[in-house]
mmCIF file of C-alpha atoms in Angstrom:
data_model
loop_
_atom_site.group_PDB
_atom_site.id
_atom_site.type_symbol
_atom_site.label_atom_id
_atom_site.label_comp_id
_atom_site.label_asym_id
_atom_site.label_seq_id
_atom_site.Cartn_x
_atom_site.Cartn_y
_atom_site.Cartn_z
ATOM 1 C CA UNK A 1 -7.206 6.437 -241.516
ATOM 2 C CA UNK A 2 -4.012 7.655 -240.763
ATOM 3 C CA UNK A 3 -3.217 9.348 -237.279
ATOM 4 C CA UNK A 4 -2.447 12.955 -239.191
ATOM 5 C CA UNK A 5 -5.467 12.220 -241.293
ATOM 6 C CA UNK A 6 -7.656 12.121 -238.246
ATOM 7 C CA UNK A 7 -6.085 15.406 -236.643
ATOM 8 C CA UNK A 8 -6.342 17.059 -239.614
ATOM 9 C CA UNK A 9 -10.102 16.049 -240.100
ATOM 10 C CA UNK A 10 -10.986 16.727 -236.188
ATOM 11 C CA UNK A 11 -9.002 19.870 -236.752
ATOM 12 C CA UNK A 12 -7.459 19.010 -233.385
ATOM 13 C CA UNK A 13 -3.659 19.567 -232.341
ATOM 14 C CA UNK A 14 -3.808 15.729 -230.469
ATOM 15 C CA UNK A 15 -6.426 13.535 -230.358
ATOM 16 C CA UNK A 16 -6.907 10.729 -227.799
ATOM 17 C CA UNK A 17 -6.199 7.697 -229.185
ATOM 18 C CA UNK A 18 -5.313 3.746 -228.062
ATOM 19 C CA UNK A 19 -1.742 2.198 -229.330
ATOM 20 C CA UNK A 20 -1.921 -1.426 -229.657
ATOM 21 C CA UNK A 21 0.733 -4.008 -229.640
ATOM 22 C CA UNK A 22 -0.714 -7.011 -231.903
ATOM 23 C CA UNK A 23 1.165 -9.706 -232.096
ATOM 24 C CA UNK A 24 -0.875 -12.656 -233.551
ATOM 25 C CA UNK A 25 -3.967 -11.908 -235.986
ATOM 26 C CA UNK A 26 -6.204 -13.733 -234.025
ATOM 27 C CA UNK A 27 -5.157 -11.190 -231.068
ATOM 28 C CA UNK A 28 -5.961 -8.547 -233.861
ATOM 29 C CA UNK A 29 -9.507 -10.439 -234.362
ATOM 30 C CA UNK A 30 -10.386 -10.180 -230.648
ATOM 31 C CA UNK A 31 -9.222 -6.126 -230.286
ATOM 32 C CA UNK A 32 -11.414 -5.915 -233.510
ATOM 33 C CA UNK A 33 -14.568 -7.439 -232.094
ATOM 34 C CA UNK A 34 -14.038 -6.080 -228.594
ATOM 35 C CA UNK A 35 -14.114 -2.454 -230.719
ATOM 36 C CA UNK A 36 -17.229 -3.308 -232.539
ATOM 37 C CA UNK A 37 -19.250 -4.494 -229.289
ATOM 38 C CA UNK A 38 -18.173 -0.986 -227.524
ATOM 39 C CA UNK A 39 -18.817 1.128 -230.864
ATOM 40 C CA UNK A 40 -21.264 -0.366 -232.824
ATOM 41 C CA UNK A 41 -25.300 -0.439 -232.037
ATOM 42 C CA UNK A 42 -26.042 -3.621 -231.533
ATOM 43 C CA UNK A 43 -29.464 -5.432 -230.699
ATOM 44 C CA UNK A 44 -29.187 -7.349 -227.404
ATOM 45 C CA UNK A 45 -28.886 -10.713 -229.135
ATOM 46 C CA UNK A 46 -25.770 -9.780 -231.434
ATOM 47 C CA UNK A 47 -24.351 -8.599 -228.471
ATOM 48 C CA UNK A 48 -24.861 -11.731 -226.695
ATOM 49 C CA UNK A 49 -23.269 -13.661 -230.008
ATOM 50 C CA UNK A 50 -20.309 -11.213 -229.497
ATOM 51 C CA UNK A 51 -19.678 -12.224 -226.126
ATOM 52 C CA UNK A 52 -20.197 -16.105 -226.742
ATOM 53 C CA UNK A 53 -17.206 -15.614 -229.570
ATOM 54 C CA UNK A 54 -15.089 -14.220 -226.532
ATOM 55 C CA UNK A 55 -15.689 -16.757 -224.315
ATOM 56 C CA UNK A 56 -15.536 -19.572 -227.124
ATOM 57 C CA UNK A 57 -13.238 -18.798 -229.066
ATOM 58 C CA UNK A 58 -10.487 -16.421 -227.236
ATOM 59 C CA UNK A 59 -11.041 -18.107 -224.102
ATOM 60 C CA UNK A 60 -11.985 -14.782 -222.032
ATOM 61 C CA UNK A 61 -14.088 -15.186 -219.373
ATOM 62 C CA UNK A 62 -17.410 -13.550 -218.013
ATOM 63 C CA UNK A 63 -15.346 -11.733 -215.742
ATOM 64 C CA UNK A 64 -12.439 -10.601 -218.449
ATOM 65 C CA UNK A 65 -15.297 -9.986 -220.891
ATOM 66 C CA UNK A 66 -16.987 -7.169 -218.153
ATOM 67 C CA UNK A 67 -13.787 -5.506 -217.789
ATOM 68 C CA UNK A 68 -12.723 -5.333 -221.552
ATOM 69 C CA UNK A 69 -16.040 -4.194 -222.538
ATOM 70 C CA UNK A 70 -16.776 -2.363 -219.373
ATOM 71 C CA UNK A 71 -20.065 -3.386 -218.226
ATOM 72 C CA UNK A 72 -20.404 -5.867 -215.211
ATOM 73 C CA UNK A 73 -20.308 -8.961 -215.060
ATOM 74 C CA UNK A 74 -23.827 -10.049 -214.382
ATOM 75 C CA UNK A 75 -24.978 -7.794 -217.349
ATOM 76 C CA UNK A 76 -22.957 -10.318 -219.363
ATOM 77 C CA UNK A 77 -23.693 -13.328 -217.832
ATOM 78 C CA UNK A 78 -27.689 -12.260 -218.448
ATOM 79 C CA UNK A 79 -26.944 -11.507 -222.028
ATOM 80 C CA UNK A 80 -25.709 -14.308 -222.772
ATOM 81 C CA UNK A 81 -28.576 -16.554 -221.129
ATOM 82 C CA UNK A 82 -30.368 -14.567 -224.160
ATOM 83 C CA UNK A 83 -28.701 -17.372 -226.413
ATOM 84 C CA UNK A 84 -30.405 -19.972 -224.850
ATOM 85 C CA UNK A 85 -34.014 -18.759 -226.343
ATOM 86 C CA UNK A 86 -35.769 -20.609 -229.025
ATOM 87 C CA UNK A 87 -34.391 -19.319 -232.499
ATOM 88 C CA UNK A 88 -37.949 -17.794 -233.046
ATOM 89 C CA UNK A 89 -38.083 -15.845 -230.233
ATOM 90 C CA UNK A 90 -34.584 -14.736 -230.730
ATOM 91 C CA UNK A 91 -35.548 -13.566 -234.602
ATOM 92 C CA UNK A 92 -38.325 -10.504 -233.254
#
């Protein structure tokens, strides 16, 4: 949705709103997930998955992952101990 489409559906004069710079799509796939962990509902061990994709696979680390997402940093570090469960336990 375009910027005027969203004013015009919030029926706002300005609405607050993030401007990103992406460069490189994988710099596009991290903003994306980093949106979906702070936005979307999800269960503790999706989460967790979310993070481990940070750490793996953009290099962040448990520190840069707090501060993006804006928890601390022991909440991530504990969520993603969650990964290390049996894959029965993590499946209830």
């Amino acid at each position: 949705m375009k910027e005027g489409s969203c004013i015009k559906t919030s029926q706002k004069e300005k609405i607050p709103a993030y401007i990103l710079e992406v460069i490189e799509e994988s710099e596009m796939m991290e903003v994306a997930l980093i949106e979906n962990i702070q936005r979307e509902n999800l269960n503790p061990i999706e989460e967790s998955e979310a993070f481990a994709i940070l750490q793996s696979k953009f290099n962040l680390s448990q520190n840069q992952i707090a501060k993006t997402v804006g928890k601390n940093r022991s909440t991530i570090t504990n969520s993603l101990r969650l990964l290390q469960l049996p894959s029965d336990i993590k499946k209830v």
